[in-house]
């Protein structure tokens, strides 16, 4: 009797396993064109990259059907598995939000918005630009915050290309000598090209407003540091916030007073409005004490090597005599 019951249990268990394994796990990506009177997305290429614990494991490929969907079957699942959908429309890639492919779930849905692509950069501007400057160790640390604005309903790229045929969409011109560039918001490292004058973004800018933030350093190598910030997009409001001692910035005109920043620190600030492309904000940070130890060491070494050279010549002449 026990043997029969065990057999029945085994058959029942295996049947349950078969039912579980036969369940279809599907991922549906819904695609919409958010540009008014935009072209159809039928047959647009769809890529779904699968990540497990942050590592890329595979890429699924498909196409948008007549209903604006791309359906993928037998996708892997797991507690640390995510899918990132991307759609290629008018030769531009558009990303959707990551999708968690959790264990036990069999139906997953994602959404990607695409737009028509324009090269009319006149629709790109900066609503607010903050330029925050402070001292860190032996350098000035500058943080720039920009609220980018694309006022159209199209993704904007550029007709201007670099030598690698990459579009120069949004350019950021940085002060001479900048280093240690760190990206915090919006800009993606793999889409940027860094130059001696700053950097430019090669990705199309979607409609709407986006907060971009990045920071970099300038060496304190003299008592006075010249800073020039060149405007690359029409800017409604540009503000310089100084976390240096009061009066250490020269050339910005009268201070507008002091304001508390998000971290609670108090900053002296200067304000400019309605700046055009190619306008420059020129000023100086003054009153720094520069350590002379490195230059003194260099001079000492030069003197020592010169004395050694004289001694060698003198000995050679003595031997010849």
mmCIF file of C-alpha atoms in Angstrom:
data_model
loop_
_atom_site.group_PDB
_atom_site.id
_atom_site.type_symbol
_atom_site.label_atom_id
_atom_site.label_comp_id
_atom_site.label_asym_id
_atom_site.label_seq_id
_atom_site.Cartn_x
_atom_site.Cartn_y
_atom_site.Cartn_z
ATOM 1 C CA UNK A 1 0.000 0.000 0.000
ATOM 2 C CA UNK A 2 2.822 2.362 0.915
ATOM 3 C CA UNK A 3 4.541 1.474 -2.356
ATOM 4 C CA UNK A 4 1.400 2.296 -4.360
ATOM 5 C CA UNK A 5 0.937 5.605 -2.535
ATOM 6 C CA UNK A 6 4.579 6.516 -3.153
ATOM 7 C CA UNK A 7 4.173 5.750 -6.850
ATOM 8 C CA UNK A 8 1.035 7.868 -7.057
ATOM 9 C CA UNK A 9 2.813 10.724 -5.253
ATOM 10 C CA UNK A 10 5.762 10.486 -7.648
ATOM 11 C CA UNK A 11 3.495 10.540 -10.703
ATOM 12 C CA UNK A 12 1.559 13.488 -9.282
ATOM 13 C CA UNK A 13 4.777 15.368 -8.450
ATOM 14 C CA UNK A 14 6.265 14.761 -11.890
ATOM 15 C CA UNK A 15 3.018 15.828 -13.549
ATOM 16 C CA UNK A 16 3.158 19.046 -11.550
ATOM 17 C CA UNK A 17 6.748 19.591 -12.642
ATOM 18 C CA UNK A 18 5.792 19.087 -16.285
ATOM 19 C CA UNK A 19 2.936 21.576 -15.990
ATOM 20 C CA UNK A 20 5.301 24.122 -14.397
ATOM 21 C CA UNK A 21 7.973 23.635 -17.043
ATOM 22 C CA UNK A 22 5.455 23.983 -19.867
ATOM 23 C CA UNK A 23 4.374 27.454 -18.746
ATOM 24 C CA UNK A 24 5.346 30.053 -21.365
ATOM 25 C CA UNK A 25 7.398 32.969 -20.010
ATOM 26 C CA UNK A 26 6.770 35.941 -22.292
ATOM 27 C CA UNK A 27 8.060 39.502 -22.428
ATOM 28 C CA UNK A 28 6.028 41.992 -24.462
ATOM 29 C CA UNK A 29 7.522 45.356 -25.432
ATOM 30 C CA UNK A 30 4.922 47.950 -26.384
ATOM 31 C CA UNK A 31 6.218 50.655 -28.732
ATOM 32 C CA UNK A 32 4.653 54.072 -29.335
ATOM 33 C CA UNK A 33 5.750 56.981 -31.498
ATOM 34 C CA UNK A 34 5.175 60.103 -29.394
ATOM 35 C CA UNK A 35 5.792 62.596 -32.197
ATOM 36 C CA UNK A 36 2.588 64.029 -33.672
ATOM 37 C CA UNK A 37 1.914 62.393 -37.056
ATOM 38 C CA UNK A 38 5.040 60.273 -36.614
ATOM 39 C CA UNK A 39 5.908 57.455 -38.998
ATOM 40 C CA UNK A 40 4.811 53.883 -38.166
ATOM 41 C CA UNK A 41 7.108 51.725 -36.052
ATOM 42 C CA UNK A 42 6.229 48.447 -37.823
ATOM 43 C CA UNK A 43 9.350 46.326 -38.427
ATOM 44 C CA UNK A 44 11.525 48.610 -36.294
ATOM 45 C CA UNK A 45 14.323 46.550 -34.742
ATOM 46 C CA UNK A 46 13.912 45.684 -31.059
ATOM 47 C CA UNK A 47 16.845 44.682 -28.854
ATOM 48 C CA UNK A 48 16.404 43.346 -25.322
ATOM 49 C CA UNK A 49 19.615 42.999 -23.317
ATOM 50 C CA UNK A 50 19.442 40.610 -20.365
ATOM 51 C CA UNK A 51 21.526 41.354 -17.274
ATOM 52 C CA UNK A 52 22.131 39.004 -14.364
ATOM 53 C CA UNK A 53 23.557 40.622 -11.234
ATOM 54 C CA UNK A 54 24.559 43.595 -13.380
ATOM 55 C CA UNK A 55 26.409 41.526 -16.000
ATOM 56 C CA UNK A 56 25.254 41.240 -19.611
ATOM 57 C CA UNK A 57 24.330 37.606 -20.348
ATOM 58 C CA UNK A 58 22.489 37.740 -23.682
ATOM 59 C CA UNK A 59 20.731 39.952 -26.213
ATOM 60 C CA UNK A 60 17.344 39.094 -27.707
ATOM 61 C CA UNK A 61 16.383 40.471 -31.110
ATOM 62 C CA UNK A 62 12.979 41.026 -32.672
ATOM 63 C CA UNK A 63 10.819 43.455 -34.635
ATOM 64 C CA UNK A 64 7.734 45.555 -33.940
ATOM 65 C CA UNK A 65 4.557 43.978 -35.323
ATOM 66 C CA UNK A 66 1.486 45.664 -36.802
ATOM 67 C CA UNK A 67 0.016 46.141 -33.311
ATOM 68 C CA UNK A 68 3.053 48.055 -32.088
ATOM 69 C CA UNK A 69 4.422 45.159 -30.041
ATOM 70 C CA UNK A 70 7.432 42.882 -29.964
ATOM 71 C CA UNK A 71 6.908 39.579 -28.126
ATOM 72 C CA UNK A 72 9.767 37.471 -26.763
ATOM 73 C CA UNK A 73 9.243 33.946 -25.425
ATOM 74 C CA UNK A 74 11.205 31.771 -22.996
ATOM 75 C CA UNK A 75 13.032 34.722 -21.475
ATOM 76 C CA UNK A 76 15.202 33.851 -18.455
ATOM 77 C CA UNK A 77 13.992 34.826 -14.984
ATOM 78 C CA UNK A 78 15.605 35.219 -11.584
ATOM 79 C CA UNK A 79 15.671 37.508 -8.581
ATOM 80 C CA UNK A 80 18.649 39.413 -9.984
ATOM 81 C CA UNK A 81 17.711 39.303 -13.679
ATOM 82 C CA UNK A 82 16.669 42.460 -15.545
ATOM 83 C CA UNK A 83 15.864 43.283 -19.167
ATOM 84 C CA UNK A 84 16.610 46.587 -20.921
ATOM 85 C CA UNK A 85 14.556 47.156 -24.099
ATOM 86 C CA UNK A 86 15.809 49.346 -26.940
ATOM 87 C CA UNK A 87 14.150 50.300 -30.225
ATOM 88 C CA UNK A 88 15.864 51.523 -33.384
ATOM 89 C CA UNK A 89 13.764 54.153 -35.169
ATOM 90 C CA UNK A 90 15.057 56.378 -37.976
ATOM 91 C CA UNK A 91 18.573 55.071 -37.274
ATOM 92 C CA UNK A 92 18.438 56.247 -33.636
ATOM 93 C CA UNK A 93 18.256 53.993 -30.572
ATOM 94 C CA UNK A 94 15.619 54.728 -27.914
ATOM 95 C CA UNK A 95 15.779 53.119 -24.464
ATOM 96 C CA UNK A 96 12.957 51.948 -22.228
ATOM 97 C CA UNK A 97 13.017 51.453 -18.459
ATOM 98 C CA UNK A 98 14.647 48.285 -17.040
ATOM 99 C CA UNK A 99 12.257 45.393 -16.374
ATOM 100 C CA UNK A 100 12.751 43.065 -13.392
ATOM 101 C CA UNK A 101 12.325 39.445 -14.561
ATOM 102 C CA UNK A 102 11.398 37.972 -11.181
ATOM 103 C CA UNK A 103 11.166 34.244 -10.501
ATOM 104 C CA UNK A 104 7.596 32.862 -10.440
ATOM 105 C CA UNK A 105 6.180 35.443 -12.821
ATOM 106 C CA UNK A 106 5.358 34.330 -16.377
ATOM 107 C CA UNK A 107 4.134 37.504 -18.083
ATOM 108 C CA UNK A 108 6.238 40.673 -18.326
ATOM 109 C CA UNK A 109 5.554 43.977 -20.070
ATOM 110 C CA UNK A 110 7.709 46.925 -21.026
ATOM 111 C CA UNK A 111 7.227 50.168 -22.926
ATOM 112 C CA UNK A 112 9.489 52.252 -25.167
ATOM 113 C CA UNK A 113 8.688 55.671 -26.608
ATOM 114 C CA UNK A 114 10.289 56.628 -29.907
ATOM 115 C CA UNK A 115 10.289 59.969 -31.683
ATOM 116 C CA UNK A 116 10.891 61.361 -35.111
ATOM 117 C CA UNK A 117 14.443 62.676 -35.415
ATOM 118 C CA UNK A 118 15.287 66.302 -36.164
ATOM 119 C CA UNK A 119 18.570 68.153 -36.671
ATOM 120 C CA UNK A 120 17.041 71.529 -35.734
ATOM 121 C CA UNK A 121 19.135 72.426 -32.695
ATOM 122 C CA UNK A 122 17.346 75.771 -32.343
ATOM 123 C CA UNK A 123 14.824 73.904 -30.178
ATOM 124 C CA UNK A 124 17.550 73.054 -27.628
ATOM 125 C CA UNK A 125 18.253 75.462 -24.768
ATOM 126 C CA UNK A 126 19.219 75.639 -21.101
ATOM 127 C CA UNK A 127 16.590 76.888 -18.674
ATOM 128 C CA UNK A 128 18.929 77.138 -15.670
ATOM 129 C CA UNK A 129 22.695 76.734 -15.381
ATOM 130 C CA UNK A 130 24.446 76.646 -11.993
ATOM 131 C CA UNK A 131 28.248 76.930 -11.695
ATOM 132 C CA UNK A 132 29.379 75.992 -8.156
ATOM 133 C CA UNK A 133 33.010 76.503 -7.156
ATOM 134 C CA UNK A 134 34.851 75.414 -4.002
ATOM 135 C CA UNK A 135 38.302 74.322 -2.808
ATOM 136 C CA UNK A 136 39.210 70.641 -2.391
ATOM 137 C CA UNK A 137 42.788 69.902 -1.255
ATOM 138 C CA UNK A 138 45.087 71.728 -3.707
ATOM 139 C CA UNK A 139 42.483 72.240 -6.455
ATOM 140 C CA UNK A 140 39.288 74.067 -7.268
ATOM 141 C CA UNK A 141 36.360 71.669 -7.643
ATOM 142 C CA UNK A 142 33.653 72.936 -9.959
ATOM 143 C CA UNK A 143 30.183 71.408 -10.263
ATOM 144 C CA UNK A 144 27.927 72.377 -13.151
ATOM 145 C CA UNK A 145 24.192 71.766 -13.135
ATOM 146 C CA UNK A 146 22.140 72.316 -16.311
ATOM 147 C CA UNK A 147 18.416 71.979 -16.915
ATOM 148 C CA UNK A 148 18.324 71.029 -20.582
ATOM 149 C CA UNK A 149 15.164 71.837 -22.524
ATOM 150 C CA UNK A 150 13.986 70.344 -25.828
ATOM 151 C CA UNK A 151 10.828 72.297 -26.593
ATOM 152 C CA UNK A 152 9.886 70.214 -29.653
ATOM 153 C CA UNK A 153 8.153 66.817 -29.852
ATOM 154 C CA UNK A 154 11.086 65.300 -31.744
ATOM 155 C CA UNK A 155 14.413 63.786 -30.708
ATOM 156 C CA UNK A 156 17.118 66.276 -31.654
ATOM 157 C CA UNK A 157 20.476 65.292 -33.079
ATOM 158 C CA UNK A 158 22.962 67.333 -35.114
ATOM 159 C CA UNK A 159 24.200 67.670 -38.676
ATOM 160 C CA UNK A 160 27.657 68.410 -37.268
ATOM 161 C CA UNK A 161 29.765 65.243 -37.161
ATOM 162 C CA UNK A 162 33.206 64.422 -35.831
ATOM 163 C CA UNK A 163 35.913 62.444 -37.650
ATOM 164 C CA UNK A 164 34.257 59.199 -36.491
ATOM 165 C CA UNK A 165 30.874 60.240 -37.935
ATOM 166 C CA UNK A 166 29.422 60.831 -34.459
ATOM 167 C CA UNK A 167 26.935 63.664 -33.973
ATOM 168 C CA UNK A 168 27.863 66.656 -31.834
ATOM 169 C CA UNK A 169 24.502 67.192 -30.166
ATOM 170 C CA UNK A 170 25.132 69.009 -26.862
ATOM 171 C CA UNK A 171 28.546 70.584 -26.284
ATOM 172 C CA UNK A 172 29.904 71.627 -22.900
ATOM 173 C CA UNK A 173 32.860 74.007 -23.038
ATOM 174 C CA UNK A 174 34.975 73.808 -19.866
ATOM 175 C CA UNK A 175 37.711 76.093 -18.482
ATOM 176 C CA UNK A 176 41.281 75.585 -19.660
ATOM 177 C CA UNK A 177 43.131 72.937 -17.654
ATOM 178 C CA UNK A 178 40.073 70.995 -16.446
ATOM 179 C CA UNK A 179 40.689 67.422 -15.246
ATOM 180 C CA UNK A 180 39.029 64.565 -13.307
ATOM 181 C CA UNK A 181 35.689 64.930 -15.097
ATOM 182 C CA UNK A 182 32.902 63.110 -13.198
ATOM 183 C CA UNK A 183 29.386 62.578 -14.590
ATOM 184 C CA UNK A 184 26.474 62.532 -12.131
ATOM 185 C CA UNK A 185 23.219 62.941 -14.093
ATOM 186 C CA UNK A 186 21.883 62.604 -17.636
ATOM 187 C CA UNK A 187 25.135 62.333 -19.606
ATOM 188 C CA UNK A 188 26.380 58.778 -20.191
ATOM 189 C CA UNK A 189 30.085 58.068 -20.387
ATOM 190 C CA UNK A 190 29.824 55.766 -23.422
ATOM 191 C CA UNK A 191 28.002 58.486 -25.387
ATOM 192 C CA UNK A 192 30.456 61.318 -24.621
ATOM 193 C CA UNK A 193 33.559 62.434 -26.462
ATOM 194 C CA UNK A 194 36.003 64.351 -24.244
ATOM 195 C CA UNK A 195 38.226 66.986 -25.861
ATOM 196 C CA UNK A 196 40.805 69.479 -24.596
ATOM 197 C CA UNK A 197 38.050 72.142 -24.577
ATOM 198 C CA UNK A 198 35.365 70.084 -22.787
ATOM 199 C CA UNK A 199 33.076 67.368 -24.125
ATOM 200 C CA UNK A 200 30.127 66.735 -26.434
ATOM 201 C CA UNK A 201 27.210 64.323 -26.246
ATOM 202 C CA UNK A 202 26.530 62.111 -29.276
ATOM 203 C CA UNK A 203 23.056 60.913 -28.199
ATOM 204 C CA UNK A 204 19.870 62.518 -29.497
ATOM 205 C CA UNK A 205 18.022 64.615 -26.908
ATOM 206 C CA UNK A 206 14.370 63.517 -26.401
ATOM 207 C CA UNK A 207 11.554 66.058 -25.929
ATOM 208 C CA UNK A 208 11.159 67.559 -22.459
ATOM 209 C CA UNK A 209 13.424 68.867 -19.713
ATOM 210 C CA UNK A 210 16.352 66.943 -18.231
ATOM 211 C CA UNK A 211 18.679 67.702 -15.323
ATOM 212 C CA UNK A 212 22.344 67.215 -16.191
ATOM 213 C CA UNK A 213 25.159 67.400 -13.655
ATOM 214 C CA UNK A 214 28.931 66.950 -13.846
ATOM 215 C CA UNK A 215 32.049 68.143 -12.019
ATOM 216 C CA UNK A 216 35.783 68.605 -12.623
ATOM 217 C CA UNK A 217 38.914 70.127 -11.054
ATOM 218 C CA UNK A 218 41.293 73.000 -11.790
ATOM 219 C CA UNK A 219 44.766 72.941 -10.231
ATOM 220 C CA UNK A 220 45.632 75.783 -7.873
ATOM 221 C CA UNK A 221 49.023 76.528 -9.426
ATOM 222 C CA UNK A 222 49.159 80.297 -8.971
ATOM 223 C CA UNK A 223 47.835 83.025 -6.693
ATOM 224 C CA UNK A 224 45.291 84.016 -9.343
ATOM 225 C CA UNK A 225 43.365 81.532 -11.498
ATOM 226 C CA UNK A 226 41.661 82.732 -14.687
ATOM 227 C CA UNK A 227 38.342 81.014 -15.448
ATOM 228 C CA UNK A 228 36.448 81.332 -18.715
ATOM 229 C CA UNK A 229 33.089 79.618 -19.201
ATOM 230 C CA UNK A 230 31.830 79.632 -22.797
ATOM 231 C CA UNK A 231 28.091 79.286 -23.416
ATOM 232 C CA UNK A 232 27.198 76.582 -25.945
ATOM 233 C CA UNK A 233 23.354 76.717 -25.825
ATOM 234 C CA UNK A 234 20.990 79.683 -25.308
ATOM 235 C CA UNK A 235 20.699 80.015 -21.526
ATOM 236 C CA UNK A 236 17.872 81.746 -19.691
ATOM 237 C CA UNK A 237 19.632 81.994 -16.321
ATOM 238 C CA UNK A 238 23.285 81.446 -15.393
ATOM 239 C CA UNK A 239 24.359 81.612 -11.734
ATOM 240 C CA UNK A 240 27.816 81.342 -10.184
ATOM 241 C CA UNK A 241 27.876 80.086 -6.578
ATOM 242 C CA UNK A 242 31.102 80.629 -4.634
ATOM 243 C CA UNK A 243 31.955 78.528 -1.588
ATOM 244 C CA UNK A 244 35.262 80.393 -1.316
ATOM 245 C CA UNK A 245 35.797 83.178 1.185
ATOM 246 C CA UNK A 246 33.831 86.295 0.323
ATOM 247 C CA UNK A 247 35.546 88.494 -2.239
ATOM 248 C CA UNK A 248 37.724 85.743 -3.701
ATOM 249 C CA UNK A 249 35.986 85.905 -7.109
ATOM 250 C CA UNK A 250 36.774 88.950 -9.267
ATOM 251 C CA UNK A 251 35.296 90.108 -12.563
ATOM 252 C CA UNK A 252 31.696 88.990 -12.065
ATOM 253 C CA UNK A 253 30.310 92.352 -11.058
ATOM 254 C CA UNK A 254 28.377 92.933 -7.861
ATOM 255 C CA UNK A 255 27.388 89.941 -5.768
ATOM 256 C CA UNK A 256 23.668 89.277 -5.440
ATOM 257 C CA UNK A 257 24.154 88.237 -1.822
ATOM 258 C CA UNK A 258 24.304 84.837 -0.161
ATOM 259 C CA UNK A 259 22.085 81.777 -0.443
ATOM 260 C CA UNK A 260 21.918 78.377 1.229
ATOM 261 C CA UNK A 261 22.591 75.460 -1.106
ATOM 262 C CA UNK A 262 20.914 72.044 -0.937
ATOM 263 C CA UNK A 263 23.656 70.663 1.345
ATOM 264 C CA UNK A 264 23.119 73.499 3.825
ATOM 265 C CA UNK A 265 26.290 75.414 2.957
ATOM 266 C CA UNK A 266 26.149 79.168 2.404
ATOM 267 C CA UNK A 267 27.377 80.535 -0.924
ATOM 268 C CA UNK A 268 27.947 83.982 -2.392
ATOM 269 C CA UNK A 269 26.258 84.135 -5.791
ATOM 270 C CA UNK A 270 26.303 86.093 -9.044
ATOM 271 C CA UNK A 271 23.555 86.035 -11.649
ATOM 272 C CA UNK A 272 23.326 86.522 -15.438
ATOM 273 C CA UNK A 273 20.349 86.165 -17.753
ATOM 274 C CA UNK A 274 19.516 85.558 -21.417
ATOM 275 C CA UNK A 275 22.963 84.449 -22.541
ATOM 276 C CA UNK A 276 23.522 83.656 -26.212
ATOM 277 C CA UNK A 277 25.654 80.961 -27.840
ATOM 278 C CA UNK A 278 29.405 81.796 -27.751
ATOM 279 C CA UNK A 279 29.033 84.398 -24.972
ATOM 280 C CA UNK A 280 31.675 84.073 -22.268
ATOM 281 C CA UNK A 281 31.642 84.432 -18.506
ATOM 282 C CA UNK A 282 35.155 85.573 -17.545
ATOM 283 C CA UNK A 283 36.362 85.906 -13.964
ATOM 284 C CA UNK A 284 39.236 85.170 -11.583
ATOM 285 C CA UNK A 285 39.641 83.261 -8.346
ATOM 286 C CA UNK A 286 42.282 85.135 -6.321
ATOM 287 C CA UNK A 287 44.250 85.065 -3.088
ATOM 288 C CA UNK A 288 45.702 81.552 -3.121
ATOM 289 C CA UNK A 289 49.001 80.593 -1.514
ATOM 290 C CA UNK A 290 51.057 78.350 -3.773
ATOM 291 C CA UNK A 291 53.686 76.022 -2.256
ATOM 292 C CA UNK A 292 57.111 76.593 -3.806
ATOM 293 C CA UNK A 293 58.685 73.348 -2.593
ATOM 294 C CA UNK A 294 58.463 71.579 -5.947
ATOM 295 C CA UNK A 295 60.080 74.415 -7.891
ATOM 296 C CA UNK A 296 62.798 74.821 -5.239
ATOM 297 C CA UNK A 297 63.571 71.099 -5.431
ATOM 298 C CA UNK A 298 63.847 71.313 -9.224
ATOM 299 C CA UNK A 299 66.256 74.257 -9.027
ATOM 300 C CA UNK A 300 68.376 72.420 -6.444
ATOM 301 C CA UNK A 301 68.614 69.318 -8.644
ATOM 302 C CA UNK A 302 69.627 71.415 -11.662
ATOM 303 C CA UNK A 303 72.435 73.039 -9.651
ATOM 304 C CA UNK A 304 73.655 69.644 -8.364
ATOM 305 C CA UNK A 305 73.751 68.115 -11.851
ATOM 306 C CA UNK A 306 75.597 71.184 -13.185
ATOM 307 C CA UNK A 307 78.277 70.852 -10.488
ATOM 308 C CA UNK A 308 78.689 67.135 -11.249
ATOM 309 C CA UNK A 309 79.145 67.926 -14.950
ATOM 310 C CA UNK A 310 81.854 70.519 -14.144
ATOM 311 C CA UNK A 311 83.728 68.024 -11.933
ATOM 312 C CA UNK A 312 83.632 65.341 -14.640
ATOM 313 C CA UNK A 313 85.052 67.754 -17.237
ATOM 314 C CA UNK A 314 87.771 68.906 -14.830
ATOM 315 C CA UNK A 315 88.849 65.287 -14.108
ATOM 316 C CA UNK A 316 88.950 64.390 -17.781
ATOM 317 C CA UNK A 317 91.168 67.370 -18.519
ATOM 318 C CA UNK A 318 93.453 66.468 -15.585
ATOM 319 C CA UNK A 319 93.880 62.911 -16.895
ATOM 320 C CA UNK A 320 94.698 64.164 -20.391
ATOM 321 C CA UNK A 321 97.344 66.489 -18.935
#
